[in-house]
CSV table of C-alpha atoms and ligand atoms in Angstrom, one decimal:
chain,number,residue,atom,x,y,z
A,1,MET,CA,-27.1,-10.0,-6.1
A,2,LYS,CA,-25.6,-9.4,-2.7
A,3,ALA,CA,-21.9,-9.4,-1.9
A,4,ILE,CA,-20.6,-9.9,1.6
A,5,VAL,CA,-17.3,-7.9,1.9
A,6,ILE,CA,-15.0,-8.9,4.7
A,7,GLY,CA,-12.7,-6.0,5.8
A,8,GLY,CA,-13.3,-2.3,5.7
A,9,GLY,CA,-9.8,-1.2,4.7
A,10,ILE,CA,-8.8,0.3,1.4
A,11,GLY,CA,-9.5,-3.0,-0.5
A,12,GLY,CA,-12.8,-3.8,1.1
A,13,MET,CA,-14.2,-0.2,0.8
A,14,CYS,CA,-13.1,0.1,-2.8
A,15,ALA,CA,-14.7,-3.2,-3.6
A,16,ALA,CA,-17.9,-2.2,-1.9
A,17,LEU,CA,-18.0,1.1,-3.8
A,18,ALA,CA,-17.2,-0.6,-7.1
A,19,LEU,CA,-19.8,-3.3,-6.7
A,20,GLU,CA,-22.5,-0.8,-5.7
A,21,GLN,CA,-21.5,1.3,-8.8
A,22,ILE,CA,-22.6,-1.7,-11.0
A,23,GLY,CA,-25.9,-2.2,-9.0
A,24,TYR,CA,-24.9,-4.9,-6.6
A,25,GLN,CA,-26.0,-4.9,-3.0
A,26,THR,CA,-23.1,-5.0,-0.5
A,27,GLU,CA,-22.7,-5.6,3.2
A,28,VAL,CA,-19.3,-4.7,4.7
A,29,TYR,CA,-18.1,-6.5,7.9
A,30,GLU,CA,-15.0,-5.1,9.7
A,31,ALA,CA,-13.3,-6.7,12.7
A,32,VAL,CA,-12.3,-3.6,14.6
A,33,LYS,CA,-14.6,-1.0,16.2
A,34,THR,CA,-12.4,1.8,14.9
A,35,ILE,CA,-10.0,1.5,12.0
A,36,ARG,CA,-6.4,2.5,12.8
A,37,PRO,CA,-4.4,2.1,9.6
A,38,VAL,CA,-1.0,0.6,9.9
A,39,GLY,CA,0.8,3.5,8.3
A,40,ALA,CA,0.5,7.3,8.4
A,41,ALA,CA,0.2,7.9,4.7
A,42,ILE,CA,0.3,6.2,1.3
A,43,SER,CA,1.4,7.2,-2.1
A,44,ILE,CA,-1.4,6.6,-4.6
A,45,TRP,CA,0.3,6.2,-8.0
A,46,PRO,CA,-1.7,7.1,-11.2
A,47,ASN,CA,-2.9,3.5,-11.7
A,48,GLY,CA,-4.5,3.7,-8.2
A,49,VAL,CA,-5.7,7.3,-8.8
A,50,LYS,CA,-7.5,6.3,-12.0
A,51,CYS,CA,-9.3,3.6,-10.0
A,52,LEU,CA,-10.5,6.1,-7.4
A,53,ASN,CA,-11.5,8.5,-10.2
A,54,PHE,CA,-13.5,5.6,-11.7
A,55,LEU,CA,-15.2,5.2,-8.3
A,56,GLY,CA,-16.3,8.9,-8.4
A,57,LEU,CA,-13.7,10.1,-6.0
A,58,LYS,CA,-11.7,12.4,-8.2
A,59,ALA,CA,-12.4,15.7,-6.5
A,60,PRO,CA,-12.1,14.5,-2.9
A,61,LEU,CA,-8.9,12.7,-3.7
A,62,GLN,CA,-7.4,15.8,-5.3
A,63,ALA,CA,-8.2,17.8,-2.2
A,64,LEU,CA,-6.3,15.3,0.0
A,65,GLY,CA,-3.3,14.7,-2.2
A,66,GLY,CA,0.0,16.4,-1.8
A,67,ASN,CA,1.8,18.1,-4.6
A,68,MET,CA,4.6,15.8,-5.6
A,69,ALA,CA,5.9,17.8,-8.5
A,70,PHE,CA,9.6,16.7,-8.2
A,71,MET,CA,11.6,13.8,-7.0
A,72,ALA,CA,15.1,13.8,-5.5
A,73,TYR,CA,17.7,11.5,-4.0
A,74,ASN,CA,20.2,13.0,-1.6
A,75,ASP,CA,23.4,11.7,-0.2
A,76,PHE,CA,23.1,10.5,3.4
A,77,GLN,CA,26.2,12.2,4.9
A,78,HIS,CA,26.2,15.6,3.4
A,79,GLY,CA,22.7,15.9,2.1
A,80,GLN,CA,23.8,17.0,-1.4
A,81,THR,CA,21.5,16.1,-4.3
A,82,LEU,CA,22.4,13.0,-6.2
A,83,THR,CA,19.6,13.5,-8.7
A,84,ARG,CA,16.5,15.7,-8.9
A,85,PHE,CA,13.9,15.8,-11.7
A,86,SER,CA,10.4,16.7,-12.5
A,87,MET,CA,7.5,14.2,-12.3
A,88,ALA,CA,5.8,16.0,-15.3
A,89,PRO,CA,7.0,13.6,-18.0
A,90,LEU,CA,5.5,10.7,-16.0
A,91,VAL,CA,2.2,12.5,-15.5
A,92,GLU,CA,2.0,13.4,-19.2
A,93,SER,CA,2.8,9.9,-20.3
A,94,VAL,CA,0.3,8.1,-18.1
A,95,GLY,CA,-2.4,10.8,-18.0
A,96,GLU,CA,-2.7,11.3,-14.3
A,97,ARG,CA,-0.8,12.6,-11.2
A,98,PRO,CA,0.4,10.6,-8.2
A,99,TYR,CA,-1.2,11.7,-4.9
A,100,PRO,CA,0.4,11.1,-1.5
A,101,VAL,CA,-2.4,11.0,1.0
A,102,ALA,CA,-2.7,10.6,4.8
A,103,ARG,CA,-4.2,7.2,5.5
A,104,ALA,CA,-6.7,8.5,8.0
A,105,ASP,CA,-7.9,11.0,5.3
A,106,LEU,CA,-8.1,8.2,2.6
A,107,GLN,CA,-10.0,5.9,4.9
A,108,ALA,CA,-12.4,8.7,5.9
A,109,MET,CA,-13.0,9.5,2.2
A,110,LEU,CA,-13.9,5.9,1.4
A,111,LEU,CA,-16.1,5.4,4.5
A,112,ASN,CA,-17.9,8.7,3.9
A,113,ARG,CA,-18.6,7.8,0.3
A,114,TYR,CA,-20.0,4.4,1.2
A,115,GLY,CA,-21.7,5.6,4.4
A,116,ALA,CA,-19.7,4.9,7.5
A,117,GLN,CA,-22.9,4.1,9.4
A,118,ARG,CA,-23.6,1.2,6.9
A,119,VAL,CA,-20.4,-0.6,7.8
A,120,ASN,CA,-20.8,-3.4,10.4
A,121,PHE,CA,-17.9,-2.6,12.7
A,122,GLY,CA,-16.7,-5.0,15.5
A,123,LYS,CA,-17.6,-8.1,13.3
A,124,ARG,CA,-14.6,-10.4,13.1
A,125,VAL,CA,-15.2,-13.3,10.7
A,126,SER,CA,-13.9,-16.6,12.0
A,127,TYR,CA,-14.8,-18.9,9.1
A,128,ILE,CA,-16.9,-19.1,6.0
A,129,GLU,CA,-18.8,-21.8,4.1
A,130,GLN,CA,-20.1,-21.8,0.6
A,131,ASP,CA,-22.7,-24.0,-1.2
A,132,ALA,CA,-24.3,-24.0,-4.6
A,133,THR,CA,-26.3,-20.8,-4.0
A,134,GLY,CA,-24.2,-18.6,-1.8
A,135,VAL,CA,-21.7,-18.0,1.0
A,136,THR,CA,-22.2,-17.8,4.7
A,137,ALA,CA,-19.7,-16.0,7.0
A,138,TRP,CA,-19.7,-16.7,10.8
A,139,PHE,CA,-18.4,-14.0,13.2
A,140,ASP,CA,-16.7,-14.5,16.5
A,141,ASP,CA,-19.7,-13.1,18.3
A,142,GLY,CA,-21.8,-16.0,17.0
A,143,SER,CA,-23.7,-14.0,14.4
A,144,GLU,CA,-23.6,-14.8,10.7
A,145,ALA,CA,-24.2,-13.2,7.3
A,146,ARG,CA,-25.1,-14.6,3.9
A,147,GLY,CA,-24.6,-13.4,0.4
A,148,ASP,CA,-24.5,-14.6,-3.2
A,149,PHE,CA,-20.8,-14.2,-3.1
A,150,LEU,CA,-18.0,-13.1,-0.7
A,151,ILE,CA,-15.1,-10.7,-1.1
A,152,ALA,CA,-12.3,-11.5,1.3
A,153,ALA,CA,-10.5,-8.2,1.9
A,154,ASP,CA,-9.3,-9.1,5.4
A,155,GLY,CA,-5.7,-8.0,4.8
A,156,THR,CA,-2.3,-9.7,5.0
A,157,HIS,CA,-3.3,-11.9,8.0
A,158,SER,CA,-6.5,-13.1,6.2
A,159,VAL,CA,-8.4,-15.9,7.9
A,160,ILE,CA,-10.2,-16.6,4.6
A,161,ARG,CA,-7.1,-17.0,2.4
A,162,ALA,CA,-6.5,-20.6,3.2
A,163,THR,CA,-10.0,-21.7,2.3
A,164,VAL,CA,-9.4,-20.3,-1.1
A,165,THR,CA,-5.8,-21.5,-1.7
A,166,GLY,CA,-6.1,-24.7,0.2
A,167,GLN,CA,-2.9,-24.0,2.1
A,168,SER,CA,-1.5,-21.5,4.7
A,169,ALA,CA,0.8,-18.8,3.4
A,170,GLU,CA,3.9,-17.9,5.3
A,171,ARG,CA,4.6,-14.2,5.7
A,172,ARG,CA,8.3,-13.5,4.8
A,173,TYR,CA,10.3,-10.9,6.7
A,174,ALA,CA,11.8,-8.6,4.1
A,175,GLY,CA,14.8,-7.7,6.3
A,176,TYR,CA,14.0,-4.2,7.4
A,177,VAL,CA,12.1,-2.1,9.8
A,178,ASN,CA,10.1,1.0,8.7
A,179,TRP,CA,9.1,3.9,11.0
A,180,ASN,CA,6.5,6.3,9.6
A,181,GLY,CA,4.4,9.2,10.5
A,182,LEU,CA,3.4,12.8,9.7
A,183,VAL,CA,5.1,16.0,10.6
A,184,SER,CA,4.6,19.7,9.7
A,185,ILE,CA,6.3,20.7,6.5
A,186,ASP,CA,9.6,22.4,7.2
A,187,GLU,CA,11.4,23.5,4.0
A,188,THR,CA,14.7,23.5,5.8
A,189,ILE,CA,14.3,19.7,5.8
A,190,ALA,CA,13.0,19.3,2.3
A,191,PRO,CA,11.1,21.2,-0.4
A,192,ALA,CA,7.3,21.2,0.0
A,193,ASP,CA,6.6,20.0,-3.5
A,194,GLN,CA,9.1,17.2,-3.7
A,195,TRP,CA,9.4,13.5,-2.8
A,196,THR,CA,12.9,13.7,-1.1
A,197,THR,CA,14.8,10.6,-0.2
A,198,PHE,CA,18.2,10.4,1.6
A,199,VAL,CA,20.1,7.1,0.9
A,200,GLY,CA,23.1,5.5,2.3
A,201,GLU,CA,24.3,2.4,4.3
A,202,GLY,CA,21.3,0.4,2.9
A,203,LYS,CA,19.0,2.7,4.8
A,204,ARG,CA,16.7,5.5,3.6
A,205,VAL,CA,14.8,8.5,5.0
A,206,SER,CA,12.0,9.8,2.9
A,207,LEU,CA,9.6,12.7,2.9
A,208,MET,CA,6.5,13.2,0.8
A,209,PRO,CA,4.0,16.1,1.0
A,210,VAL,CA,0.4,15.4,1.9
A,211,SER,CA,-2.5,17.9,2.4
A,212,GLY,CA,-2.7,20.1,5.5
A,213,ASN,CA,0.9,21.3,5.2
A,214,ARG,CA,2.3,18.0,6.3
A,215,PHE,CA,5.1,15.7,5.3
A,216,TYR,CA,4.6,11.9,5.3
A,217,PHE,CA,8.0,10.7,6.5
A,218,PHE,CA,9.5,7.3,6.8
A,219,PHE,CA,12.8,5.8,7.9
A,220,ASP,CA,14.0,2.3,6.7
A,221,VAL,CA,16.7,0.3,8.5
A,222,PRO,CA,17.8,-3.2,7.7
A,223,LEU,CA,17.6,-5.0,11.1
A,224,PRO,CA,17.0,-8.5,12.5
A,225,GLN,CA,13.3,-9.3,13.2
A,226,GLY,CA,11.9,-9.1,16.7
A,227,LEU,CA,14.0,-6.4,18.4
A,228,ALA,CA,12.7,-5.1,21.7
A,229,GLU,CA,12.1,-1.6,20.4
A,230,ASP,CA,8.9,0.4,20.8
A,231,ARG,CA,7.4,3.9,20.9
A,232,SER,CA,9.2,4.8,24.1
A,233,SER,CA,12.6,4.5,22.4
A,234,ILE,CA,11.9,5.7,18.9
A,235,LYS,CA,13.9,8.9,19.0
A,236,ALA,CA,16.9,7.3,20.6
A,237,ASP,CA,16.8,4.3,18.2
A,238,LEU,CA,16.6,6.6,15.1
A,239,THR,CA,19.3,8.9,16.5
A,240,ARG,CA,21.6,5.8,16.8
A,241,TYR,CA,20.7,4.3,13.4
A,242,PHE,CA,21.1,7.6,11.6
A,243,SER,CA,24.2,8.9,13.5
A,244,GLY,CA,26.4,10.8,11.0
A,245,TRP,CA,23.5,11.5,8.6
A,246,ALA,CA,23.0,14.9,7.2
A,247,ARG,CA,21.5,17.8,9.2
A,248,PRO,CA,17.9,17.6,7.6
A,249,VAL,CA,17.7,14.0,8.8
A,250,GLN,CA,18.7,15.0,12.3
A,251,GLN,CA,16.1,17.9,12.2
A,252,LEU,CA,13.4,15.4,11.1
A,253,ILE,CA,14.2,13.0,14.0
A,254,ALA,CA,14.0,16.0,16.4
A,255,ALA,CA,10.6,17.0,14.9
A,256,ILE,CA,8.8,13.7,15.0
A,257,ASN,CA,6.2,12.8,17.6
A,258,PRO,CA,6.9,9.3,19.0
A,259,GLN,CA,3.3,9.0,20.1
A,260,THR,CA,2.1,9.0,16.4
A,261,THR,CA,5.1,7.3,14.8
A,262,ASN,CA,4.6,3.7,13.7
A,263,ARG,CA,7.3,1.0,13.8
A,264,ILE,CA,6.6,-1.8,11.4
A,265,GLU,CA,8.7,-4.9,10.5
A,266,ILE,CA,8.1,-5.2,6.7
A,267,HIS,CA,6.9,-8.5,5.3
A,268,ASP,CA,5.5,-9.9,2.0
A,269,ILE,CA,4.1,-13.2,0.9
A,270,ASP,CA,5.3,-15.3,-2.0
A,271,PRO,CA,2.8,-14.7,-4.9
A,272,PHE,CA,0.2,-17.5,-5.4
A,273,PRO,CA,-2.1,-18.0,-8.4
A,274,GLN,CA,-5.4,-18.8,-6.6
A,275,LEU,CA,-7.4,-15.8,-5.9
A,276,VAL,CA,-10.8,-17.4,-6.2
A,277,LYS,CA,-12.7,-20.5,-5.1
A,278,GLY,CA,-16.2,-20.8,-6.3
A,279,ARG,CA,-18.1,-17.8,-4.9
A,280,VAL,CA,-15.3,-16.4,-2.8
A,281,ALA,CA,-12.6,-14.0,-4.1
A,282,LEU,CA,-9.5,-12.7,-2.4
A,283,LEU,CA,-8.9,-8.9,-2.8
A,284,GLY,CA,-6.1,-6.6,-1.7
A,285,ASP,CA,-3.5,-7.8,0.8
A,286,ALA,CA,-5.5,-11.0,1.4
A,287,GLY,CA,-4.6,-12.0,-2.2
A,288,HIS,CA,-1.2,-10.4,-2.5
A,289,SER,CA,0.9,-9.0,0.2
A,290,THR,CA,3.8,-6.9,-0.9
A,291,THR,CA,6.6,-4.9,0.6
A,292,PRO,CA,5.9,-1.1,0.2
A,293,ASP,CA,9.0,-0.6,-1.9
A,294,ILE,CA,7.2,0.5,-5.0
A,295,GLY,CA,4.2,1.9,-3.2
A,296,GLN,CA,1.8,-0.4,-5.0
A,297,GLY,CA,0.0,-2.6,-2.3
A,298,GLY,CA,-2.9,-0.2,-1.8
A,299,CYS,CA,-3.0,0.7,-5.5
A,300,ALA,CA,-3.3,-3.0,-6.4
A,301,ALA,CA,-6.2,-3.3,-4.0
A,302,MET,CA,-7.9,-0.4,-5.9
A,303,GLU,CA,-7.2,-2.2,-9.2
A,304,ASP,CA,-8.6,-5.4,-7.9
A,305,ALA,CA,-11.9,-3.6,-6.9
A,306,VAL,CA,-12.3,-2.0,-10.3
A,307,VAL,CA,-11.4,-5.2,-12.3
A,308,LEU,CA,-13.9,-7.2,-10.1
A,309,ALA,CA,-16.7,-4.8,-10.9
A,310,LEU,CA,-15.9,-4.5,-14.6
A,311,THR,CA,-15.7,-8.3,-14.9
A,312,LEU,CA,-19.0,-8.9,-13.1
A,313,GLN,CA,-20.6,-6.3,-15.3
A,314,ALA,CA,-19.2,-7.6,-18.6
A,315,HIS,CA,-20.1,-11.3,-18.2
A,316,SER,CA,-23.4,-13.1,-17.7
A,317,LEU,CA,-22.5,-16.7,-17.2
A,318,GLY,CA,-22.9,-16.5,-13.4
A,319,ILE,CA,-20.8,-15.4,-10.4
A,320,GLU,CA,-18.4,-18.3,-10.5
A,321,ASP,CA,-17.5,-17.7,-14.1
A,322,ALA,CA,-17.0,-14.0,-13.6
A,323,LEU,CA,-14.9,-14.5,-10.5
A,324,ARG,CA,-12.7,-17.0,-12.4
A,325,ARG,CA,-12.2,-14.2,-15.0
A,326,TYR,CA,-11.3,-11.8,-12.3
A,327,GLU,CA,-8.7,-14.2,-11.1
A,328,ALA,CA,-7.3,-14.6,-14.6
A,329,ARG,CA,-7.0,-10.9,-15.0
A,330,ARG,CA,-5.4,-10.2,-11.7
A,331,ALA,CA,-3.0,-13.1,-10.9
A,332,ASP,CA,-0.1,-12.2,-13.1
A,333,ARG,CA,-0.4,-8.5,-12.5
A,334,VAL,CA,-0.3,-8.9,-8.7
A,335,LYS,CA,2.5,-11.4,-8.9
A,336,ASP,CA,4.5,-9.0,-11.0
A,337,LEU,CA,4.0,-6.2,-8.5
A,338,VAL,CA,5.0,-8.3,-5.5
A,339,LEU,CA,8.2,-9.5,-7.2
A,340,LYS,CA,9.1,-6.0,-8.5
A,341,ALA,CA,8.7,-4.6,-5.0
A,342,ARG,CA,10.8,-7.4,-3.6
A,343,LYS,CA,13.6,-6.7,-6.1
A,344,ARG,CA,13.5,-3.0,-5.3
A,345,CYS,CA,13.5,-3.7,-1.6
A,346,ASP,CA,16.7,-5.8,-1.9
A,347,VAL,CA,18.5,-3.1,-3.9
A,348,THR,CA,17.4,-0.3,-1.6
A,349,HIS,CA,18.2,-2.1,1.7
A,350,GLY,CA,21.6,-3.5,0.9
A,351,LYS,CA,20.8,-7.2,0.6
A,352,GLN,CA,23.9,-7.4,-1.6
A,353,PRO,CA,25.9,-4.4,-0.5
A,354,GLU,CA,27.9,-4.1,-3.8
A,355,VAL,CA,24.6,-3.9,-5.8
A,356,THR,CA,23.3,-1.2,-3.5
A,357,ARG,CA,26.6,0.7,-3.7
A,358,ALA,CA,26.4,0.5,-7.5
A,359,TRP,CA,22.8,1.9,-7.3
A,360,TYR,CA,24.1,4.9,-5.3
A,361,GLU,CA,26.6,5.5,-8.1
A,362,GLU,CA,23.9,5.2,-10.8
A,363,LEU,CA,21.8,7.8,-9.0
A,364,LYS,CA,24.6,10.4,-9.6
A,365,GLN,CA,24.2,9.8,-13.3
A,366,GLU,CA,20.4,9.6,-13.3
A,367,SER,CA,18.5,12.2,-15.3
A,368,GLY,CA,15.1,10.9,-14.1
A,369,GLU,CA,14.4,9.1,-17.4
A,370,ARG,CA,15.2,5.6,-16.1
A,371,ILE,CA,13.4,5.9,-12.8
A,372,LEU,CA,10.3,7.4,-14.4
A,373,SER,CA,10.2,4.8,-17.2
A,374,GLY,CA,10.3,2.0,-14.5
A,375,MET,CA,7.4,3.7,-12.8
A,376,GLN,CA,5.5,4.2,-16.1
A,377,GLU,CA,5.9,0.5,-16.9
A,378,THR,CA,4.3,-0.4,-13.5
A,379,ILE,CA,1.5,2.2,-13.9
A,380,VAL,CA,0.4,1.2,-17.4
A,381,GLY,CA,0.1,-2.4,-16.3
A,382,GLY,CA,-3.1,-1.3,-14.4
A,383,PRO,CA,-6.6,-1.9,-15.6
A,384,LEU,CA,-7.4,1.7,-16.6
A,385,ALA,CA,-4.2,2.4,-18.5
B,401,FAD,P1,-5.9,-3.7,5.1
B,401,FAD,O1,-5.6,-2.3,5.0
B,401,FAD,O2,-5.0,-4.5,6.1
B,401,FAD,O3,-7.4,-3.9,5.6
B,401,FAD,C1,-7.9,-5.1,6.0
B,401,FAD,C2,-9.1,-4.9,7.0
B,401,FAD,O4,-9.7,-6.1,7.3
B,401,FAD,C3,-8.7,-4.2,8.3
B,401,FAD,O5,-9.5,-3.1,8.5
B,401,FAD,C4,-8.9,-5.3,9.3
B,401,FAD,O6,-9.3,-4.8,10.6
B,401,FAD,C5,-10.0,-6.1,8.7
B,401,FAD,N1,-10.0,-7.5,9.1
B,401,FAD,C6,-8.9,-8.3,9.3
B,401,FAD,N2,-9.3,-9.6,9.7
B,401,FAD,C7,-10.6,-9.5,9.7
B,401,FAD,C8,-11.6,-10.5,10.0
B,401,FAD,N3,-11.3,-11.8,10.4
B,401,FAD,N4,-12.9,-10.2,9.9
B,401,FAD,C9,-13.3,-8.9,9.5
B,401,FAD,N5,-12.4,-8.0,9.2
B,401,FAD,C10,-11.1,-8.3,9.3
B,401,FAD,N6,0.4,0.9,-0.7
B,401,FAD,C11,0.4,1.8,-1.7
B,401,FAD,O7,-0.4,1.6,-2.7
B,401,FAD,N7,1.2,2.9,-1.6
B,401,FAD,C12,2.0,3.1,-0.6
B,401,FAD,O8,2.7,4.1,-0.5
B,401,FAD,C13,2.1,2.2,0.5
B,401,FAD,N8,2.9,2.3,1.5
B,401,FAD,C14,2.9,1.4,2.5
B,401,FAD,C15,3.8,1.6,3.6
B,401,FAD,C16,3.8,0.7,4.6
B,401,FAD,C17,4.8,0.9,5.8
B,401,FAD,C18,3.0,-0.5,4.6
B,401,FAD,C19,3.0,-1.5,5.7
B,401,FAD,C20,2.1,-0.7,3.5
B,401,FAD,C21,2.1,0.3,2.5
B,401,FAD,N9,1.2,0.1,1.4
B,401,FAD,C22,1.2,1.0,0.4
B,401,FAD,C23,0.4,-1.1,1.2
B,401,FAD,C24,-1.0,-0.8,1.7
B,401,FAD,O9,-1.0,-0.3,3.0
B,401,FAD,C25,-1.8,-2.1,1.7
B,401,FAD,O10,-1.6,-2.8,0.5
B,401,FAD,C26,-3.3,-1.8,1.8
B,401,FAD,O11,-3.6,-1.2,3.1
B,401,FAD,C27,-4.1,-3.1,1.7
B,401,FAD,O12,-5.5,-2.9,1.9
B,401,FAD,P2,-6.4,-4.0,2.4
B,401,FAD,O13,-7.8,-3.4,2.5
B,401,FAD,O14,-6.2,-5.2,1.4
B,401,FAD,O15,-5.9,-4.5,3.8
């Protein structure tokens, strides 16, 4: 059995590793010559971590993950703590730690495990066709590849999605812009073992530790789509948007490197139930694009990969039957994640200002219990709970 995997991002590489783990042959085709991930880092929550552990990546992941022992929300103007609590109860209840990881490190870990030289880079699929015995993918250089089935892990702009769902999917602007990057840890900005978030005015500024003595930082600002802002104006833009914010936020803006800071308009896609057609399955952002507000898009791609392999391994009525079962196991889960993230996004980013103000007030009363139990509910919905 040979699978053609389209896309060499988190989803495609996890799928290829999971399929090889159950004895399938894989060929990975990636559009770009060098992968440049859209964000600087990613928080891998315990549901995702368990999937990477399952793929044999426990030790390398632990070496790359930051120590997020505590979580805190701070007031935007004066920087004082609204709530601060240990992540230990969450870790104990779900049986695994979260690991914030630099994306380049995560990508390199996945590629190295699979064998980077085995990935067919510079191969952009333009269309696919399936028949009774397999699937053929055509690339924009005129070449083609054929396998018994095909995993479309070609991301949020997937060209394969419509052939599976029968319709085009509109990306929905979530209403805010995110800037993210990496910066050396400076404990006058935030503690090195804590996920720290400053909130106010429907905006947020967040710092998470990753390996190599670095913070992953991000800034969120509700803004209209399509503003003419770019790398050259990042510091001035952030200084304007965060004028009057606490000293650590100003220090962070001063410390960032505009050349390595990303600016992204955040989108998602309304969840849809069709993830499979015949011998073709959507995986990762191709099948479910979410806002990053609960940090679950990449984790969901890891879950997809593991469920795909477990389903193929457990059933023997053929590829099409197993892929239908993969779809049945994933459709509700990924819908739930996309909608949960959307809800969180709206509260965090002031869609209804009074709701957001009430949330700021709630944070002052928060012991950690409510926030951690929300996270726990999301995490235990994963396949390796
Ligand atoms: P991608 O990473 O987009 O990879 C798709 C790959 O397919 C790319 O390499 C692309 O070049 C390739 N490709 C595209 N078209 C073609 C084609 N036609 N032919 C061949 N190859 C093609 N998730 C979390 O779990 N935790 C987080 O903390 C988190 N934070 C985030 C922060 C931000 C700002 C953003 C934007 C996202 C965040 N996510 C997070 C979500 C996460 O980044 C995505 O869910 C994840 O990258 C999806 O992986 P993927 O492999 O499905 O897609």
